[in-house]
Short mmCIF file of C-alpha atoms in Angstrom, two decimals:
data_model
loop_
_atom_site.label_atom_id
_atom_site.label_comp_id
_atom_site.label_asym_id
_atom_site.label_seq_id
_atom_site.Cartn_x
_atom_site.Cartn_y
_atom_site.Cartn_z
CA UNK A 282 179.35 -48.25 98.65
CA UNK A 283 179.64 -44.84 100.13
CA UNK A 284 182.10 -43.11 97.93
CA UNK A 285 179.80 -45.11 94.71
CA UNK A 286 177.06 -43.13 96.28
CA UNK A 287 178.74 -39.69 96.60
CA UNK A 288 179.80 -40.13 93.06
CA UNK A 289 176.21 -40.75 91.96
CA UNK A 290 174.70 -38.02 93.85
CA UNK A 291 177.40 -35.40 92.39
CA UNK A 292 176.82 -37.20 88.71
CA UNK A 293 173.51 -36.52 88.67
CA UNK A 294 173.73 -32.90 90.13
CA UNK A 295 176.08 -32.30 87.01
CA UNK A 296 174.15 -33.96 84.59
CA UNK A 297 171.28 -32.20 85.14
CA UNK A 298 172.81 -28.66 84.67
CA UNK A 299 173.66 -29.55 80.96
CA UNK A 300 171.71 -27.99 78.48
CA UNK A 301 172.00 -31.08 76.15
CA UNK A 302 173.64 -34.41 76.44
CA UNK A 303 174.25 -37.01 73.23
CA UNK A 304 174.41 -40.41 74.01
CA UNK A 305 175.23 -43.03 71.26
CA UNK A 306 172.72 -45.23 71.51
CA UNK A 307 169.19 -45.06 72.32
CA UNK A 308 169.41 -47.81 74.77
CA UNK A 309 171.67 -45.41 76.52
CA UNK A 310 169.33 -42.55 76.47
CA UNK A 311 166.39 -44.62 77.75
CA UNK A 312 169.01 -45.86 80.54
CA UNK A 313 169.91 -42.26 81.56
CA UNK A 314 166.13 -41.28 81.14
CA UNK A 315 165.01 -44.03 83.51
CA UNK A 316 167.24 -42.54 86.23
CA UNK A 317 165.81 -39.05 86.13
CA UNK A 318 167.58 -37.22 83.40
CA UNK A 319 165.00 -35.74 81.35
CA UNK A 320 165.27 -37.31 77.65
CA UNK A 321 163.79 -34.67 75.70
CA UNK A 322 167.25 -33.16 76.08
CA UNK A 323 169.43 -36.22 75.04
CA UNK A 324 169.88 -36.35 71.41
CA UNK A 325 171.41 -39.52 70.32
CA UNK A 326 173.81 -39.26 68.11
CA UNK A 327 176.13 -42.49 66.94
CA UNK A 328 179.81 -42.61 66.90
CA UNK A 329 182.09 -42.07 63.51
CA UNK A 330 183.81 -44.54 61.89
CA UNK A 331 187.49 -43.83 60.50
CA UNK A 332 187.03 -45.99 57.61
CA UNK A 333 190.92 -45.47 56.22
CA UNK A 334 192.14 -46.72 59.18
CA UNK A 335 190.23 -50.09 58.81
CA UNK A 336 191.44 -49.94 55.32
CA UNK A 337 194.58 -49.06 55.99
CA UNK A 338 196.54 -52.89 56.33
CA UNK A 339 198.71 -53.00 58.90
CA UNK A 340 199.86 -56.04 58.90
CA UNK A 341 199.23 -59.91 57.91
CA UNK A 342 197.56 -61.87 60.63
CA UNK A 343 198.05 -65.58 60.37
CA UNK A 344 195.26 -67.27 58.09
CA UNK A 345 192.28 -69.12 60.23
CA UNK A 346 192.03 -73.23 60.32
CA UNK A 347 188.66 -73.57 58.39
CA UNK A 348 185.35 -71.72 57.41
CA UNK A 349 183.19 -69.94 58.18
CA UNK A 350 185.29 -67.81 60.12
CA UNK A 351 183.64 -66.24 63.51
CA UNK A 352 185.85 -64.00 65.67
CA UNK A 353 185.42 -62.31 68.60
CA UNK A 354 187.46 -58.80 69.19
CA UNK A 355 186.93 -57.09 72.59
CA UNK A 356 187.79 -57.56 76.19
CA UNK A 357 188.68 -61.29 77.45
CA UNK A 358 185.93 -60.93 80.62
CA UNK A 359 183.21 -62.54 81.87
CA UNK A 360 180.76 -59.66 81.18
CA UNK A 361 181.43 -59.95 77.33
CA UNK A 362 180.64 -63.65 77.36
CA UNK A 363 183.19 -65.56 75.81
CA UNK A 364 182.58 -68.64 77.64
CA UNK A 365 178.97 -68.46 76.46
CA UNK A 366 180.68 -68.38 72.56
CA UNK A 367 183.28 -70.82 72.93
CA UNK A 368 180.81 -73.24 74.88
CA UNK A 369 178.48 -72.96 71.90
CA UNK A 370 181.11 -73.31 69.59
CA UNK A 371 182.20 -76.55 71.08
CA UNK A 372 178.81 -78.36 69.75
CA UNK A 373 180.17 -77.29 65.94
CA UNK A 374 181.50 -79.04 63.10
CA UNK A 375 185.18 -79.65 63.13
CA UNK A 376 186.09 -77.46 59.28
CA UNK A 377 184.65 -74.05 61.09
CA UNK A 378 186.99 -71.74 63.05
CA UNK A 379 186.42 -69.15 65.58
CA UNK A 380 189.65 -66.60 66.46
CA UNK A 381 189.22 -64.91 69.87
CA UNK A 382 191.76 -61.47 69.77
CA UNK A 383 191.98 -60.14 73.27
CA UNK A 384 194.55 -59.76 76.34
CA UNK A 385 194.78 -62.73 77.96
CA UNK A 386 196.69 -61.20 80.82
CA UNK A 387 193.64 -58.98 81.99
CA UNK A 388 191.84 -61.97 83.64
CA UNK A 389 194.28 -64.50 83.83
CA UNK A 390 191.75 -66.61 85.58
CA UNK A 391 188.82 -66.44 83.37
CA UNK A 392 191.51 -66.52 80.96
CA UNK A 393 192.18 -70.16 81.83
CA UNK A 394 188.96 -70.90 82.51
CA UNK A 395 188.25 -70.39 78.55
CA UNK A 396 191.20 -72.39 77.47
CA UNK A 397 190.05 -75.64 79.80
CA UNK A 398 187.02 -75.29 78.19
CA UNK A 399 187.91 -75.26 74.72
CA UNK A 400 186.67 -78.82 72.80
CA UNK A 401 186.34 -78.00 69.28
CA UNK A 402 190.05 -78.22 67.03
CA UNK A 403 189.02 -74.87 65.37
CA UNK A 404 189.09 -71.95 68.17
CA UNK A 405 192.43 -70.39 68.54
CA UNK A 406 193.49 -67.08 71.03
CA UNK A 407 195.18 -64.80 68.71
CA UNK A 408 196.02 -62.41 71.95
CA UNK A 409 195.78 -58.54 71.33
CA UNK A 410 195.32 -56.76 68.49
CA UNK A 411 196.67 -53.74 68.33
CA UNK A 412 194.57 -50.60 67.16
CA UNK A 413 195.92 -50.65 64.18
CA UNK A 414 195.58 -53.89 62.81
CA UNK A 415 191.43 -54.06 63.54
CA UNK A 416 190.33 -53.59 60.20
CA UNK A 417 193.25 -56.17 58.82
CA UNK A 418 191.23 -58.94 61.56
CA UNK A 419 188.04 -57.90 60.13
CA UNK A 420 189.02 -58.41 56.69
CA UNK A 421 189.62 -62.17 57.72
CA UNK A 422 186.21 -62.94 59.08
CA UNK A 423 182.53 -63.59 58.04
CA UNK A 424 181.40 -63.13 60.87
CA UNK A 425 181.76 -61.22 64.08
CA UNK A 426 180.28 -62.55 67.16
CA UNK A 427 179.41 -60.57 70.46
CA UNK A 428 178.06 -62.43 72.83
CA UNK A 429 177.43 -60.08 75.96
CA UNK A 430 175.76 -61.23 78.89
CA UNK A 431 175.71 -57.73 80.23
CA UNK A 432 174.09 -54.52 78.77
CA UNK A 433 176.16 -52.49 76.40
CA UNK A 434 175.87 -48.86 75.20
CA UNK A 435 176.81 -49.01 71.53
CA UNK A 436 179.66 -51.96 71.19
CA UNK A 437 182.12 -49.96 67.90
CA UNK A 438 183.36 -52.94 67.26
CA UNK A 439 180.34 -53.97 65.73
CA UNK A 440 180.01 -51.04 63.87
CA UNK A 441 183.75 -51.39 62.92
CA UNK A 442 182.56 -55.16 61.61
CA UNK A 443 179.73 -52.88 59.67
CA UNK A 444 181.84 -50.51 57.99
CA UNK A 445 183.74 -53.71 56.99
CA UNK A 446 180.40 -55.53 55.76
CA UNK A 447 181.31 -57.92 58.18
CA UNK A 448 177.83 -59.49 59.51
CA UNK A 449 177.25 -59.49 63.59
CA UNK A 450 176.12 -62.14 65.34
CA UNK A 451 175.27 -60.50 68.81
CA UNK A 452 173.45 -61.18 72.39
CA UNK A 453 169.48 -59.36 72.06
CA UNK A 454 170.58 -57.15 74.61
CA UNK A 455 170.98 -53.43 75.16
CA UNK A 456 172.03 -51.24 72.34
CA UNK A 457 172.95 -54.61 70.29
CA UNK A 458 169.66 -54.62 69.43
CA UNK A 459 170.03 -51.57 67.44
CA UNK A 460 173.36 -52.32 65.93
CA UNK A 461 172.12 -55.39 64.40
CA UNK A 462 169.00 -56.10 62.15
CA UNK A 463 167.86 -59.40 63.05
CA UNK A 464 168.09 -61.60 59.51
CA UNK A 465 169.01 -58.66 57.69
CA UNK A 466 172.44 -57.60 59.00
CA UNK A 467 173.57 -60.36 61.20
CA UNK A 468 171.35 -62.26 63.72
CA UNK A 469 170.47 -62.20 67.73
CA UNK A 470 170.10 -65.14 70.10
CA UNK A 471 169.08 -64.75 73.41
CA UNK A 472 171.82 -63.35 76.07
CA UNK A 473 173.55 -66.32 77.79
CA UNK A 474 171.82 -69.00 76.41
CA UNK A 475 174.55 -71.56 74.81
CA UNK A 476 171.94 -73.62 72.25
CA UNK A 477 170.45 -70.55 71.16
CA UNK A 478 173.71 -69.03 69.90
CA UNK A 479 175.00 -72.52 69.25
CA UNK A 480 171.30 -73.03 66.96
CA UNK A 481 172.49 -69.62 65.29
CA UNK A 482 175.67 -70.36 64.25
CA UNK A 483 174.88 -73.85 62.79
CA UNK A 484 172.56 -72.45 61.05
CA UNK A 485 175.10 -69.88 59.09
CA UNK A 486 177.63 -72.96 58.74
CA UNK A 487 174.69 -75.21 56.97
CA UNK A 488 173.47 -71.97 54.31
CA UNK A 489 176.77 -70.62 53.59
CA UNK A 490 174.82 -68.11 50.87
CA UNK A 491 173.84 -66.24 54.04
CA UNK A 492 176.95 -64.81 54.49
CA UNK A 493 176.40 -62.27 51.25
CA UNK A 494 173.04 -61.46 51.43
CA UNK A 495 174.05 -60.06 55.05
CA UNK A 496 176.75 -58.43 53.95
CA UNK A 497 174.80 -56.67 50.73
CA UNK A 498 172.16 -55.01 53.30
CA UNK A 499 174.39 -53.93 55.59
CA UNK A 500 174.08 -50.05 55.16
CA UNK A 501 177.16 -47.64 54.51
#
């Protein structure tokens, strides 16, 4: 706790000397705001997007079982809340599939706690995806999920799922709520709860004409 302190104190100290700051998101702002930092002088500015990269093809990823096709890209830790997904995903029909890329090997425990949990014939762990070959996992899915259980300050992958005109189904939490447009780009559930996003996700498997009208108001 002490040196998390003295790293605090010396953060702020800093932070406060800067003439302006940009943060990403204005979740993030407000966060920064909240602990003192005044937020008339954080302009929030959102990352860039290297769309040729996502275009780029890297290389063929294996096909998924069935559709619709959910993924999740990201981290393999608690935090993110791939439990919450796969748990959710469980109460599904059998012909939809749900690919999880992410190292296995960075919480081998929570790692195996996912695969003992795994019920439905349709989720698969593709392991990690290199940089490269993001935009070539996009291009498989229609939709991205991102089920955090914990805040997050702007989450690129979903903007990478964007710039694909992949839709986003994400946690109402943080700076997701600003990524994703509620019945317009994607949808939210509530952060955690395993019917909500379970709710959410039948409903895109029962009104499969969903899928475009997302995808035709996502923005450039």
């Amino acid at each position: 706790a002490i040196p998390v302190a003295a790293r605090n104190l010396y953060l702020r100290h800093l932070l406060r000397s800067v003439d302006r700051l940009i943060a990403p998101s204005r979740f993030l702002r407000d966060q920064y705001a909240s602990e003192g930092l005044p937020a008339e002088r954080i302009d929030v500015i959102g990352h860039g997007l290297d769309h040729s990269r996502l275009a780029s093809g890297a290389k063929e990823l294996p096909p998924p079982s069935g559709h619709p096709h959910f993924g999740y890209l990201g981290s393999i830790a608690h935090p993110k809340g791939v439990h919450v997904l796969i748990e959710a995903f469980n109460t599904l029909p059998p012909g939809a599939a749900l690919t999880i890329y992410g190292d296995p090997q960075r919480f081998p425990e929570y790692t195996a706690r996912l695969r003992a949990l795994v019920r439905h014939p349709g989720i698969r762990f593709a392991g990690a995806l290199d940089y490269a070959s993001i935009g070539d996992a996009l291009r498989q899915l229609d939709y991205l999920v991102v089920p955090s259980i914990w805040y997050e300050s702007y989450v690129l992958v979903a903007q990478e799922a964007m710039g694909m005109k992949v839709p986003v189904v994400a946690s109402r939490l943080g700076a997701l709520i600003e990524r994703v447009k509620d019945g317009k780009t994607g949808r939210l559930f509530e952060p955690g709860d395993v019917a909500d996003l379970a709710r959410v996700l039948r409903d895109l498997i029962e009104h499969p004409e969903l899928c475009n009208r997302y995808r035709a108001s996502i923005p450039p």
